[in-house]
Short mmCIF file of N, CA and C and ligand atoms in Angstrom, two decimals:
data_model
loop_
_atom_site.label_atom_id
_atom_site.label_comp_id
_atom_site.label_asym_id
_atom_site.label_seq_id
_atom_site.Cartn_x
_atom_site.Cartn_y
_atom_site.Cartn_z
N UNK A 6 -18.94 0.78 -0.17
CA UNK A 6 -17.65 1.04 0.46
C UNK A 6 -17.82 1.13 1.96
N UNK A 7 -16.83 0.67 2.69
CA UNK A 7 -16.92 0.73 4.15
C UNK A 7 -15.52 0.89 4.73
N UNK A 8 -15.46 1.61 5.84
CA UNK A 8 -14.18 1.74 6.54
C UNK A 8 -13.96 0.49 7.37
N UNK A 9 -12.81 -0.12 7.21
CA UNK A 9 -12.48 -1.34 7.95
C UNK A 9 -11.17 -1.12 8.68
N UNK A 10 -11.08 -1.71 9.88
CA UNK A 10 -9.84 -1.60 10.63
C UNK A 10 -8.79 -2.48 9.96
N UNK A 11 -7.63 -1.91 9.64
CA UNK A 11 -6.61 -2.66 8.90
C UNK A 11 -5.43 -3.04 9.80
N UNK A 12 -5.11 -2.20 10.75
CA UNK A 12 -3.94 -2.45 11.62
C UNK A 12 -3.97 -1.45 12.75
N UNK A 13 -3.12 -1.68 13.73
CA UNK A 13 -2.85 -0.66 14.74
C UNK A 13 -1.82 0.31 14.16
N UNK A 14 -1.93 1.55 14.49
CA UNK A 14 -0.98 2.54 13.99
C UNK A 14 0.46 2.15 14.35
N UNK A 15 0.64 1.58 15.55
CA UNK A 15 1.98 1.20 15.99
C UNK A 15 2.58 0.08 15.14
N UNK A 16 1.72 -0.64 14.40
CA UNK A 16 2.22 -1.72 13.53
C UNK A 16 2.72 -1.20 12.19
N UNK A 17 2.57 0.10 11.98
CA UNK A 17 2.98 0.70 10.70
C UNK A 17 4.02 1.78 10.99
N UNK A 18 5.24 1.37 11.27
CA UNK A 18 6.27 2.36 11.59
C UNK A 18 6.68 3.15 10.35
N UNK A 19 7.16 4.33 10.58
CA UNK A 19 7.65 5.21 9.51
C UNK A 19 8.63 4.45 8.60
N UNK A 20 8.36 4.53 7.30
CA UNK A 20 9.31 3.98 6.32
C UNK A 20 9.24 2.49 6.09
N UNK A 21 8.32 1.78 6.77
CA UNK A 21 8.24 0.33 6.60
C UNK A 21 6.97 -0.05 5.85
N UNK A 22 6.96 -1.26 5.30
CA UNK A 22 5.79 -1.78 4.59
C UNK A 22 5.17 -2.89 5.41
N UNK A 23 3.85 -2.88 5.52
CA UNK A 23 3.17 -3.94 6.26
C UNK A 23 2.05 -4.52 5.41
N UNK A 24 2.06 -5.85 5.27
CA UNK A 24 1.00 -6.54 4.52
C UNK A 24 -0.18 -6.79 5.43
N UNK A 25 -1.38 -6.48 4.95
CA UNK A 25 -2.60 -6.80 5.70
C UNK A 25 -3.64 -7.31 4.70
N UNK A 26 -4.63 -8.03 5.23
CA UNK A 26 -5.75 -8.43 4.40
C UNK A 26 -6.99 -7.78 4.97
N UNK A 27 -7.68 -7.02 4.13
CA UNK A 27 -8.88 -6.32 4.57
C UNK A 27 -10.00 -6.66 3.61
N UNK A 28 -11.07 -7.26 4.12
CA UNK A 28 -12.22 -7.63 3.29
C UNK A 28 -11.78 -8.38 2.03
N UNK A 29 -10.82 -9.29 2.20
CA UNK A 29 -10.37 -10.12 1.08
C UNK A 29 -9.39 -9.46 0.13
N UNK A 30 -9.03 -8.21 0.40
CA UNK A 30 -8.06 -7.50 -0.45
C UNK A 30 -6.68 -7.57 0.21
N UNK A 31 -5.66 -7.87 -0.60
CA UNK A 31 -4.28 -7.82 -0.11
C UNK A 31 -3.79 -6.39 -0.23
N UNK A 32 -3.47 -5.81 0.91
CA UNK A 32 -3.12 -4.39 0.96
C UNK A 32 -1.75 -4.21 1.62
N UNK A 33 -0.97 -3.30 1.08
CA UNK A 33 0.31 -2.91 1.71
C UNK A 33 0.09 -1.54 2.37
N UNK A 34 0.38 -1.48 3.66
CA UNK A 34 0.31 -0.21 4.39
C UNK A 34 1.71 0.32 4.58
N UNK A 35 1.83 1.64 4.59
CA UNK A 35 3.12 2.24 4.93
C UNK A 35 2.87 3.62 5.50
N UNK A 36 3.89 4.12 6.20
CA UNK A 36 3.79 5.47 6.75
C UNK A 36 4.97 6.27 6.23
N UNK A 37 4.68 7.39 5.60
CA UNK A 37 5.74 8.25 5.05
C UNK A 37 5.48 9.67 5.54
N UNK A 38 6.47 10.27 6.17
CA UNK A 38 6.36 11.64 6.68
C UNK A 38 5.11 11.80 7.55
N UNK A 39 4.82 10.74 8.34
CA UNK A 39 3.73 10.81 9.30
C UNK A 39 2.37 10.43 8.77
N UNK A 40 2.24 10.32 7.43
CA UNK A 40 0.95 9.96 6.84
C UNK A 40 0.93 8.48 6.50
N UNK A 41 -0.21 7.84 6.72
CA UNK A 41 -0.34 6.42 6.38
C UNK A 41 -1.00 6.29 5.00
N UNK A 42 -0.45 5.40 4.18
CA UNK A 42 -0.97 5.14 2.83
C UNK A 42 -1.29 3.66 2.69
N UNK A 43 -2.27 3.36 1.84
CA UNK A 43 -2.65 1.97 1.58
C UNK A 43 -2.78 1.77 0.08
N UNK A 44 -2.06 0.79 -0.42
CA UNK A 44 -2.15 0.43 -1.85
C UNK A 44 -2.29 -1.08 -1.95
N UNK A 45 -2.64 -1.55 -3.15
CA UNK A 45 -2.68 -2.99 -3.37
C UNK A 45 -1.31 -3.58 -3.05
N UNK A 46 -1.30 -4.76 -2.43
CA UNK A 46 -0.03 -5.41 -2.14
C UNK A 46 0.45 -6.26 -3.31
N UNK A 47 -0.36 -6.34 -4.36
CA UNK A 47 0.00 -7.20 -5.49
C UNK A 47 0.41 -6.32 -6.67
N UNK A 48 1.60 -6.57 -7.18
CA UNK A 48 2.12 -5.80 -8.30
C UNK A 48 1.20 -5.95 -9.52
N UNK A 49 1.12 -4.89 -10.33
CA UNK A 49 0.25 -4.94 -11.52
C UNK A 49 0.97 -5.58 -12.71
N UNK A 50 2.25 -5.90 -12.57
CA UNK A 50 3.00 -6.44 -13.70
C UNK A 50 2.88 -7.96 -13.80
N UNK A 51 3.39 -8.67 -12.81
CA UNK A 51 3.21 -10.12 -12.72
C UNK A 51 2.93 -10.36 -11.26
N UNK A 52 3.01 -11.60 -10.78
CA UNK A 52 2.67 -11.76 -9.37
C UNK A 52 3.88 -11.52 -8.47
N UNK A 53 3.76 -10.54 -7.59
CA UNK A 53 4.74 -10.32 -6.54
C UNK A 53 4.06 -9.51 -5.45
N UNK A 54 4.49 -9.73 -4.22
CA UNK A 54 3.96 -8.95 -3.10
C UNK A 54 4.84 -7.74 -2.87
N UNK A 55 4.24 -6.57 -3.02
CA UNK A 55 5.02 -5.33 -2.90
C UNK A 55 5.53 -5.10 -1.48
N UNK A 56 4.86 -5.70 -0.49
CA UNK A 56 5.33 -5.55 0.90
C UNK A 56 6.68 -6.23 1.09
N UNK A 57 7.07 -7.10 0.14
CA UNK A 57 8.38 -7.75 0.22
C UNK A 57 9.43 -6.95 -0.55
N UNK A 58 9.00 -5.85 -1.12
CA UNK A 58 9.93 -4.97 -1.82
C UNK A 58 10.46 -3.90 -0.87
N UNK A 59 10.83 -2.75 -1.44
CA UNK A 59 11.43 -1.70 -0.61
C UNK A 59 10.65 -0.40 -0.78
N UNK A 60 10.78 0.44 0.23
CA UNK A 60 10.11 1.74 0.23
C UNK A 60 11.17 2.81 0.44
N UNK A 61 11.19 3.78 -0.48
CA UNK A 61 12.10 4.91 -0.35
C UNK A 61 11.30 6.16 -0.62
N UNK A 62 11.13 6.99 0.38
CA UNK A 62 10.23 8.13 0.22
C UNK A 62 8.84 7.60 -0.09
N UNK A 63 8.22 8.15 -1.14
CA UNK A 63 6.87 7.72 -1.51
C UNK A 63 6.90 6.61 -2.57
N UNK A 64 8.08 6.07 -2.85
CA UNK A 64 8.22 5.10 -3.94
C UNK A 64 8.42 3.69 -3.42
N UNK A 65 7.56 2.80 -3.88
CA UNK A 65 7.66 1.39 -3.52
C UNK A 65 8.25 0.67 -4.73
N UNK A 66 9.21 -0.20 -4.48
CA UNK A 66 9.86 -0.94 -5.56
C UNK A 66 9.52 -2.41 -5.45
N UNK A 67 9.02 -2.97 -6.55
CA UNK A 67 8.63 -4.38 -6.58
C UNK A 67 9.87 -5.27 -6.44
N UNK A 68 9.76 -6.33 -5.60
CA UNK A 68 10.92 -7.20 -5.40
C UNK A 68 11.23 -8.07 -6.61
N UNK A 69 10.28 -8.19 -7.55
CA UNK A 69 10.49 -9.17 -8.62
C UNK A 69 11.23 -8.61 -9.83
N UNK A 70 10.73 -7.52 -10.40
CA UNK A 70 11.40 -6.95 -11.59
C UNK A 70 11.75 -5.48 -11.41
N UNK A 71 11.56 -4.96 -10.22
CA UNK A 71 11.98 -3.57 -9.97
C UNK A 71 11.02 -2.50 -10.44
N UNK A 72 9.81 -2.87 -10.83
CA UNK A 72 8.80 -1.85 -11.15
C UNK A 72 8.56 -0.98 -9.92
N UNK A 73 8.17 0.27 -10.16
CA UNK A 73 7.97 1.19 -9.04
C UNK A 73 6.60 1.85 -9.11
N UNK A 74 6.07 2.18 -7.92
CA UNK A 74 4.77 2.84 -7.80
C UNK A 74 4.85 3.92 -6.73
N UNK A 75 3.98 4.94 -6.92
CA UNK A 75 3.84 5.99 -5.91
C UNK A 75 2.79 5.53 -4.90
N UNK A 76 3.16 5.45 -3.62
CA UNK A 76 2.22 4.93 -2.61
C UNK A 76 1.05 5.88 -2.36
N UNK A 77 1.19 7.14 -2.80
CA UNK A 77 0.10 8.08 -2.57
C UNK A 77 -1.05 7.86 -3.54
N UNK A 78 -0.74 7.34 -4.73
CA UNK A 78 -1.75 7.26 -5.79
C UNK A 78 -1.84 5.88 -6.44
N UNK A 79 -0.81 5.05 -6.28
CA UNK A 79 -0.75 3.78 -7.01
C UNK A 79 -0.23 3.92 -8.43
N UNK A 80 0.16 5.14 -8.80
CA UNK A 80 0.63 5.42 -10.16
C UNK A 80 1.97 4.70 -10.42
N UNK A 81 2.11 4.07 -11.60
CA UNK A 81 3.38 3.43 -11.92
C UNK A 81 4.44 4.47 -12.21
N UNK A 82 5.66 4.24 -11.74
CA UNK A 82 6.75 5.20 -11.92
C UNK A 82 7.91 4.66 -12.73
N UNK A 83 8.01 3.32 -12.81
CA UNK A 83 9.15 2.76 -13.55
C UNK A 83 8.78 1.43 -14.17
N UNK A 84 9.26 1.19 -15.38
CA UNK A 84 9.05 -0.08 -16.07
C UNK A 84 9.70 -1.20 -15.27
N UNK A 85 9.18 -2.42 -15.39
CA UNK A 85 8.14 -2.84 -16.34
C UNK A 85 6.70 -2.62 -15.85
N UNK A 86 6.52 -1.91 -14.75
CA UNK A 86 5.14 -1.65 -14.31
C UNK A 86 4.54 -0.54 -15.15
N UNK A 87 3.43 -0.83 -15.83
CA UNK A 87 2.78 0.22 -16.63
C UNK A 87 1.36 0.50 -16.16
N UNK A 88 0.75 -0.47 -15.48
CA UNK A 88 -0.63 -0.27 -14.99
C UNK A 88 -0.56 0.17 -13.53
N UNK A 89 -1.46 1.07 -13.12
CA UNK A 89 -1.48 1.47 -11.71
C UNK A 89 -1.93 0.32 -10.82
N UNK A 90 -1.65 0.44 -9.54
CA UNK A 90 -2.22 -0.46 -8.54
C UNK A 90 -3.28 0.33 -7.78
N UNK A 91 -4.21 -0.39 -7.17
CA UNK A 91 -5.27 0.29 -6.42
C UNK A 91 -4.67 1.06 -5.26
N UNK A 92 -5.21 2.23 -4.99
CA UNK A 92 -4.85 2.93 -3.76
C UNK A 92 -6.14 3.17 -2.99
N UNK A 93 -6.06 3.09 -1.68
CA UNK A 93 -7.24 3.10 -0.83
C UNK A 93 -7.20 4.31 0.11
N UNK A 94 -8.36 4.93 0.35
CA UNK A 94 -8.41 6.01 1.34
C UNK A 94 -8.08 5.46 2.73
N UNK A 95 -7.33 6.24 3.49
CA UNK A 95 -6.90 5.84 4.83
C UNK A 95 -7.34 6.90 5.83
N UNK A 96 -7.71 6.43 7.00
CA UNK A 96 -8.09 7.33 8.09
C UNK A 96 -7.46 6.75 9.35
N UNK A 97 -6.88 7.60 10.18
CA UNK A 97 -6.35 7.13 11.46
C UNK A 97 -7.33 7.57 12.54
N UNK A 98 -7.82 6.59 13.30
CA UNK A 98 -8.79 6.87 14.37
C UNK A 98 -8.19 6.37 15.67
N UNK A 99 -7.66 7.28 16.46
CA UNK A 99 -7.00 6.87 17.70
C UNK A 99 -5.80 6.00 17.38
N UNK A 100 -5.84 4.76 17.87
CA UNK A 100 -4.73 3.81 17.67
C UNK A 100 -4.90 3.01 16.38
N UNK A 101 -6.02 3.17 15.71
CA UNK A 101 -6.35 2.28 14.60
C UNK A 101 -6.16 2.94 13.24
N UNK A 102 -5.68 2.12 12.28
CA UNK A 102 -5.63 2.54 10.88
C UNK A 102 -6.84 1.94 10.18
N UNK A 103 -7.68 2.80 9.59
CA UNK A 103 -8.86 2.33 8.87
C UNK A 103 -8.63 2.54 7.37
N UNK A 104 -9.11 1.58 6.59
CA UNK A 104 -8.97 1.65 5.13
C UNK A 104 -10.36 1.49 4.54
N UNK A 105 -10.65 2.29 3.51
CA UNK A 105 -11.97 2.20 2.87
C UNK A 105 -11.90 1.22 1.71
N UNK A 106 -12.66 0.14 1.81
CA UNK A 106 -12.67 -0.92 0.79
C UNK A 106 -14.11 -1.25 0.43
N UNK A 107 -14.25 -1.98 -0.68
CA UNK A 107 -15.57 -2.52 -1.05
C UNK A 107 -15.99 -3.48 0.04
N UNK A 108 -17.27 -3.43 0.44
CA UNK A 108 -17.71 -4.40 1.47
C UNK A 108 -18.62 -5.46 0.86
S1 FES B 17 6.08 -8.39 -10.82
FE1 FES B 17 6.40 -6.37 -10.12
S2 FES B 17 7.61 -5.46 -11.68
FE2 FES B 17 7.26 -7.47 -12.40
#
């Protein structure tokens, strides 16, 4: 595992979703109540990019079939999503958002 720079903090505004690629992983970043979270950007149900969905509080809604996940844990919250998505440790270092991924 290694900490990798994923984005500038300014690129992750409160309440928005940002797609990034870190070490070959598609990751969705978001900031909720001042904290930055990183989860897989690919839905666990079928193929869809969660960064193209919506974020309300800690809940991300898939644009394809409306499955929902908690951005803090990747836990599925609503059908048809039943499998969790990966969630990644995040650290903010100055202006940078770092995500811990397999290297
Ligand atoms: S692809 Fe995301 S809920 Fe179906």
